[in-house]
PDB file of C-alpha atoms in Angstrom:
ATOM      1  CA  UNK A   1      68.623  15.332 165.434  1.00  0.00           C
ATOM      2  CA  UNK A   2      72.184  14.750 165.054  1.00  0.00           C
ATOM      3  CA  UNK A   3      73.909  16.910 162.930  1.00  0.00           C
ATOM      4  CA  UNK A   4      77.488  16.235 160.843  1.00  0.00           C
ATOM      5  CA  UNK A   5      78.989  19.847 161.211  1.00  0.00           C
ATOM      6  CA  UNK A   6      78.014  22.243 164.067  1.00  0.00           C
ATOM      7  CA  UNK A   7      79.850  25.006 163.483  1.00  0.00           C
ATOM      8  CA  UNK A   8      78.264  26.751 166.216  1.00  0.00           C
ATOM      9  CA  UNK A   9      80.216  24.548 168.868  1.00  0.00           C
ATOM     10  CA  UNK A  10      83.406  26.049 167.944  1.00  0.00           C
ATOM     11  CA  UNK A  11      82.227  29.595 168.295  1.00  0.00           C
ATOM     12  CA  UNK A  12      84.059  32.417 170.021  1.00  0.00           C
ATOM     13  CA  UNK A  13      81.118  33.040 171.797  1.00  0.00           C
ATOM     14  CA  UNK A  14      81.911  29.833 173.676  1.00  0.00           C
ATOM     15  CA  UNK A  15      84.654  31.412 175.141  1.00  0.00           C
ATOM     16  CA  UNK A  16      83.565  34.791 175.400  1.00  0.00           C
ATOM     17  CA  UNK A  17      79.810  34.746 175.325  1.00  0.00           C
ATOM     18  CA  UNK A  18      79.904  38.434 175.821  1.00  0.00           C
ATOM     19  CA  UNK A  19      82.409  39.251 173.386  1.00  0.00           C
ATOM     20  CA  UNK A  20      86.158  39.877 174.204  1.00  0.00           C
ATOM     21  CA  UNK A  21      86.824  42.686 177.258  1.00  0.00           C
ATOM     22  CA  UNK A  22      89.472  44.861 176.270  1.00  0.00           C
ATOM     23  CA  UNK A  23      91.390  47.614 178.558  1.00  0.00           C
ATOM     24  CA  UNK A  24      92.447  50.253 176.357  1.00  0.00           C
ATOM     25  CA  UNK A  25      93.739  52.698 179.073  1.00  0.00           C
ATOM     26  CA  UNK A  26      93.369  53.363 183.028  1.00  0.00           C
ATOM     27  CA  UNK A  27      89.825  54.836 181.987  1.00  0.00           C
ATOM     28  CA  UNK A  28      89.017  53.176 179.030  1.00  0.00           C
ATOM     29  CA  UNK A  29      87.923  49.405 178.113  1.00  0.00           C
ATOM     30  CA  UNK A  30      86.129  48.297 174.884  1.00  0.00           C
ATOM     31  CA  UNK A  31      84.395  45.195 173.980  1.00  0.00           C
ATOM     32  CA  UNK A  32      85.359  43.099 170.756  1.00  0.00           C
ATOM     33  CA  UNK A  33      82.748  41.011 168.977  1.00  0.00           C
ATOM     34  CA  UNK A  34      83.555  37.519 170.230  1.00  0.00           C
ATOM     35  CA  UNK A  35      83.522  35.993 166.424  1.00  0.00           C
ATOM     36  CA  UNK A  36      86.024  37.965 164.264  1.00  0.00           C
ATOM     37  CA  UNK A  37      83.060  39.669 161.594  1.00  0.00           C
ATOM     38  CA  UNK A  38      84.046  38.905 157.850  1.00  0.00           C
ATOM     39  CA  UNK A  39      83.731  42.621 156.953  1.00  0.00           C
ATOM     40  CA  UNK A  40      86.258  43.638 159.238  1.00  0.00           C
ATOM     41  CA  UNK A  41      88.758  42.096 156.932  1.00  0.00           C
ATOM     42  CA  UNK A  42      87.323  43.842 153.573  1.00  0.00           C
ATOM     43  CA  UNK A  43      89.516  47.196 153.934  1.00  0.00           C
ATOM     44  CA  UNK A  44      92.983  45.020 154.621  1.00  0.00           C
ATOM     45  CA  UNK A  45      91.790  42.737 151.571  1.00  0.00           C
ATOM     46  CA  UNK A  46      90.607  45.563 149.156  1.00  0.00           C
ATOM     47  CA  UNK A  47      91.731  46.029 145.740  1.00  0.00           C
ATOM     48  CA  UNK A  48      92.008  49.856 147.130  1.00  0.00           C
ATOM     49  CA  UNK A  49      94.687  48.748 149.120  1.00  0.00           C
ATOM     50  CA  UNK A  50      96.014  45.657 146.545  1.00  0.00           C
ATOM     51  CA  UNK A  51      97.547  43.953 149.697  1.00  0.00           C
ATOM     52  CA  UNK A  52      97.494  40.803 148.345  1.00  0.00           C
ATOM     53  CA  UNK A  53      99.042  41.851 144.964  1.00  0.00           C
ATOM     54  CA  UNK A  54     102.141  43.097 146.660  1.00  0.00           C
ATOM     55  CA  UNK A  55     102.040  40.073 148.468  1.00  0.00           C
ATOM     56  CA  UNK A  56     101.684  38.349 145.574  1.00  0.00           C
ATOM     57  CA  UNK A  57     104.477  40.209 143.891  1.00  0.00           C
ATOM     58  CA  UNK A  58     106.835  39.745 146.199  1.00  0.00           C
ATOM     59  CA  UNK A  59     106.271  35.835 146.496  1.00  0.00           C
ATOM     60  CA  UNK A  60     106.734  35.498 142.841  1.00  0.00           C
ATOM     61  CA  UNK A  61     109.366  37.270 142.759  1.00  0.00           C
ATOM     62  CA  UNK A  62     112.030  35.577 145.805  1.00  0.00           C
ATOM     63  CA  UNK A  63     108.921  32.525 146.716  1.00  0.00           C
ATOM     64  CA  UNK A  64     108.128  32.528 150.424  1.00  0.00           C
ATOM     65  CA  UNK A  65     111.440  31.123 151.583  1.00  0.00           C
ATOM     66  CA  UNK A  66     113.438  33.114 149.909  1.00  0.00           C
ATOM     67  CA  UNK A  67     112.341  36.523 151.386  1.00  0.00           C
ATOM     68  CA  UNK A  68     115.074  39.572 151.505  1.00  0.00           C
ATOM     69  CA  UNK A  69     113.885  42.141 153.481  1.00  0.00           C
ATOM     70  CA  UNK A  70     114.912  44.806 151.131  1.00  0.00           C
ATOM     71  CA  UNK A  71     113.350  43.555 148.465  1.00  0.00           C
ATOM     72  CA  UNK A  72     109.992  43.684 150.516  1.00  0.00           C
ATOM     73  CA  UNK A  73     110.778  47.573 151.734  1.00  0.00           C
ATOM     74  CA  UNK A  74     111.402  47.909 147.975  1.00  0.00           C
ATOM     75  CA  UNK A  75     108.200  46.815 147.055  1.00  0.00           C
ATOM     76  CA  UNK A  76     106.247  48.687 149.232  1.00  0.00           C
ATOM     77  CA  UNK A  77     108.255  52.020 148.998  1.00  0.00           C
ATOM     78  CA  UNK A  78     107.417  51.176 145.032  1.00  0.00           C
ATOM     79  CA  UNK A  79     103.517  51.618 146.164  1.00  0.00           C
ATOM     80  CA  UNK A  80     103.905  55.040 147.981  1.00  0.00           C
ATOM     81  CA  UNK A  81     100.263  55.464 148.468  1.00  0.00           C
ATOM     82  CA  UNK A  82     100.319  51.981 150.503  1.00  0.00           C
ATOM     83  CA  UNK A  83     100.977  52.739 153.843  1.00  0.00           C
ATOM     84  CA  UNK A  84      98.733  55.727 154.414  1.00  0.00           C
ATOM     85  CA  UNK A  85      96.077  53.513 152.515  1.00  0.00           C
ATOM     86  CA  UNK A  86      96.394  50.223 154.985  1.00  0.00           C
ATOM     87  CA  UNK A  87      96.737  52.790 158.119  1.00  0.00           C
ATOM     88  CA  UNK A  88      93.384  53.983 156.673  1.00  0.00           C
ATOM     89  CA  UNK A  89      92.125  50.677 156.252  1.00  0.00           C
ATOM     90  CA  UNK A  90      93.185  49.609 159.642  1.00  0.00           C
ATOM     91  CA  UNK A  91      91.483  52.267 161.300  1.00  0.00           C
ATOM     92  CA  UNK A  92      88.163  51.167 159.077  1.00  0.00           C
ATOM     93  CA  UNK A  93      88.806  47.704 160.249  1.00  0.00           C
ATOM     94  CA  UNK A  94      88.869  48.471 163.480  1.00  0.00           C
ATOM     95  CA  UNK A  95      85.501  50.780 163.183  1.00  0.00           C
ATOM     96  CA  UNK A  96      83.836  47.638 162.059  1.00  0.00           C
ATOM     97  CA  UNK A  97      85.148  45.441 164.955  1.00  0.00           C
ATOM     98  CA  UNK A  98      84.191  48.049 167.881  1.00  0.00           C
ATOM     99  CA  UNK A  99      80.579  49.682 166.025  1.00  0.00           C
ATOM    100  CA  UNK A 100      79.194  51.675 169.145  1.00  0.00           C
ATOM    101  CA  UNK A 101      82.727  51.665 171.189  1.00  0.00           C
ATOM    102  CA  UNK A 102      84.772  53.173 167.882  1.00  0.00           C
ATOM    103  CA  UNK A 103      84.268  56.617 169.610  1.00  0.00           C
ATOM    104  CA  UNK A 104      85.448  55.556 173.060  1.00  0.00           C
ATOM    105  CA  UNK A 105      87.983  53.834 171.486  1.00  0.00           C
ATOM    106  CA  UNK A 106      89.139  56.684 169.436  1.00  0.00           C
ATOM    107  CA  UNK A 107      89.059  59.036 172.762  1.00  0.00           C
ATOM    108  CA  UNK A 108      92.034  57.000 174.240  1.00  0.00           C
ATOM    109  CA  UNK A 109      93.792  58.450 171.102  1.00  0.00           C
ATOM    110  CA  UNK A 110      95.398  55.052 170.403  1.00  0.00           C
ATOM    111  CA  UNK A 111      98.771  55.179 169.085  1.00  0.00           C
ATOM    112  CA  UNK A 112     100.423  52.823 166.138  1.00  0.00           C
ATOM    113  CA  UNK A 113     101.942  50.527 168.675  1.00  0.00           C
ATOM    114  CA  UNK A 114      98.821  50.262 170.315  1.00  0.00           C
ATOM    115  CA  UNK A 115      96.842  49.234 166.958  1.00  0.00           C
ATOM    116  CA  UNK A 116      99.914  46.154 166.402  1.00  0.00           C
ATOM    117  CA  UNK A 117      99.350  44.887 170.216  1.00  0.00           C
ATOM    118  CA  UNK A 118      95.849  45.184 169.474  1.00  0.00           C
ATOM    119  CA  UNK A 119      95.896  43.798 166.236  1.00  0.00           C
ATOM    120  CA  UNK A 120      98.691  40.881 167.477  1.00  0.00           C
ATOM    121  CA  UNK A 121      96.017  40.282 170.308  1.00  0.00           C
ATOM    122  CA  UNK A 122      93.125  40.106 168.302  1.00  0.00           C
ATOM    123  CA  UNK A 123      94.484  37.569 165.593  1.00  0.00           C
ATOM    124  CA  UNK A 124      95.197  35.182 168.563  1.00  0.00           C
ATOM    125  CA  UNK A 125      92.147  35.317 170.256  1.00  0.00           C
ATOM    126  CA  UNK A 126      90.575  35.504 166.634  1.00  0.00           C
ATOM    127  CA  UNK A 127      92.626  32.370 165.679  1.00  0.00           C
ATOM    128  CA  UNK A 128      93.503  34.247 162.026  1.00  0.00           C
ATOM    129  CA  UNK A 129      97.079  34.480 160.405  1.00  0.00           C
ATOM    130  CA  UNK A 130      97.379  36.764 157.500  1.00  0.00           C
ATOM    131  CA  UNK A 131      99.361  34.522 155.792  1.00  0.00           C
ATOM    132  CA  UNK A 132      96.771  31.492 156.259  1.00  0.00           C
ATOM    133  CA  UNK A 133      94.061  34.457 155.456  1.00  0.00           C
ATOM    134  CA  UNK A 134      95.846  35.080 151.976  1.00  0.00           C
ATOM    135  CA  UNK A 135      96.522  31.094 151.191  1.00  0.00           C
ATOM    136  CA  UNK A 136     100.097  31.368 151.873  1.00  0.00           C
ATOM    137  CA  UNK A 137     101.884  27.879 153.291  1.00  0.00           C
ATOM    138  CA  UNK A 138     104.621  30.071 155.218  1.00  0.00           C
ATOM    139  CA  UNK A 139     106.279  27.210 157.133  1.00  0.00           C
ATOM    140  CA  UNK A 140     109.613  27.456 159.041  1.00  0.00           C
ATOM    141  CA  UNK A 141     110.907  24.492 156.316  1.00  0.00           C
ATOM    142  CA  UNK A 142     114.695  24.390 154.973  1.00  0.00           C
ATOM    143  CA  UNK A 143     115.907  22.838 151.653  1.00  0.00           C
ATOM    144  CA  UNK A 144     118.848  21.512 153.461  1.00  0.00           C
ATOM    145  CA  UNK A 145     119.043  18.262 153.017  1.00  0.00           C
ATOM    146  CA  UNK A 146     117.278  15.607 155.712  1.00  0.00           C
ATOM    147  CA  UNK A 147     119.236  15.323 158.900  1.00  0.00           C
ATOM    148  CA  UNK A 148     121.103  12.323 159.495  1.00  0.00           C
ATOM    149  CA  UNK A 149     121.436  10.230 162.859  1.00  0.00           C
ATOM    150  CA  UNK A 150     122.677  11.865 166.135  1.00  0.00           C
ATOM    151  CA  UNK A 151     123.831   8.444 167.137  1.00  0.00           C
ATOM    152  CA  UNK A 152     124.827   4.771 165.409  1.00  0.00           C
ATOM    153  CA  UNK A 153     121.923   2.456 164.951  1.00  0.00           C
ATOM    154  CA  UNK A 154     123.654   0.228 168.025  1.00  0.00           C
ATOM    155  CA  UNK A 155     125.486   1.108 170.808  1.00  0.00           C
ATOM    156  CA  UNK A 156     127.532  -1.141 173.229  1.00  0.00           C
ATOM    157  CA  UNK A 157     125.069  -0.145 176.202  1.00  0.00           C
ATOM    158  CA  UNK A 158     121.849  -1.399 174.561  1.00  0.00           C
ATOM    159  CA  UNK A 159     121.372  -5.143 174.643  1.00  0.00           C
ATOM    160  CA  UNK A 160     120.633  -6.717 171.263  1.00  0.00           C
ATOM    161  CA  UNK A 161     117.641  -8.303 173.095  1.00  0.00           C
ATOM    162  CA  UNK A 162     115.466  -7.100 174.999  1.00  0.00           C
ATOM    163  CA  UNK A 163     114.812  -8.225 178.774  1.00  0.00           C
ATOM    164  CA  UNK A 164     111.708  -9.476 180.654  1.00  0.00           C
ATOM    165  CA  UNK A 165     109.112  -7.177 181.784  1.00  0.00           C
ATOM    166  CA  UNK A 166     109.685  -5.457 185.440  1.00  0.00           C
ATOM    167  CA  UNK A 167     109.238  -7.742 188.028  1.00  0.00           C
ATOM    168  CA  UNK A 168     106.120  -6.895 190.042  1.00  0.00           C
ATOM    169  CA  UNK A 169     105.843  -7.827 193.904  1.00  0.00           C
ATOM    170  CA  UNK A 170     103.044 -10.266 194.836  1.00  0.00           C
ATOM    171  CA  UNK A 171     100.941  -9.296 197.617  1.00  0.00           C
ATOM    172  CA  UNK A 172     102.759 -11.125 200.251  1.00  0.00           C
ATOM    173  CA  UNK A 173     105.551  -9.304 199.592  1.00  0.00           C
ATOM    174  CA  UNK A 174     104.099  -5.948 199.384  1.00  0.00           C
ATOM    175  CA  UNK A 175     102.274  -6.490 202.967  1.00  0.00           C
ATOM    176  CA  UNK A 176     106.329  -6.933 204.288  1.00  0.00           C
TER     177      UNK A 176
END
């Protein structure tokens, strides 16, 4: 049977049947689940947490490519319950991710700059962008205006027609 979507094909488990090998320290290595589980996303998406309301509020506010920095610091300092909520719901996040190896995880005592590299790793290998997650076209656009020409539309060096294909050397004269 031939099927028109297979989205087994394009399964992490493709690349890492036996889920993604992870050295926390010298004595320590974890294993992720090679497919990024849906409910390890629910404590950063919440309502608890209302990520995607300040989010939200701050893109209404300047639009996405308008974004001042201290406006966004604003914001959160505005929610002062925020950042020990998503630390919290990072931590649950990454409970889900590791199940058995949370505790062996958690015995390397990982530190906030290990839970970004982890986290920056993860949502490679994982394919996911938060702002693709939430629906947000962040793009690297401009509203300058469209660039014009680096050059003239002729120049003295191009001929205004164009000559005969590359001559190509018949076998006598390639046996020469």
């Amino acid at each position: 049977m031939s099927y028109a979507i297979d989205i087994s094909a394009a399964r992490r488990e493709v690349q890492f049947p036996n889920g993604i090998y992870t050295k926390i320290s010298d004595d320590i290595a974890v294993t992720f689940p090679a497919e990024l589980p849906l409910e390890a996303l629910d404590p950063i998406l919440s309502e608890k947490l209302d990520l995607v309301g300040l989010i939200g509020d701050i893109v209404q506010a300047d639009g996405v490519d308008g974004l001042d920095v201290s406006k966004v610091l604003a914001a959160i300092f505005r929610r002062p319950t925020l950042l020990p909520k998503f630390l919290a719901a990072v931590r649950e996040s990454f409970e889900v991710l590791l199940g058995d190896n949370h505790p062996e995880f958690l015995e390397a005592k990982p530190s906030s700059g290990d839970y970004v590299r982890l986290t920056i790793a993860l949502s490679k290998v994982y394919g996911v962008e938060l702002g693709k997650l939430l629906g947000l076209d962040i793009s690297a656009g401009s509203d300058s205006p469209t660039s014009s020409p680096t050059s003239p539309a002729t120049t003295g060096s191009t001929p205004a027609e164009s000559g005969s294909a590359p001559g190509t050397p018949t076998s006598s004269e390639s046996d020469a």
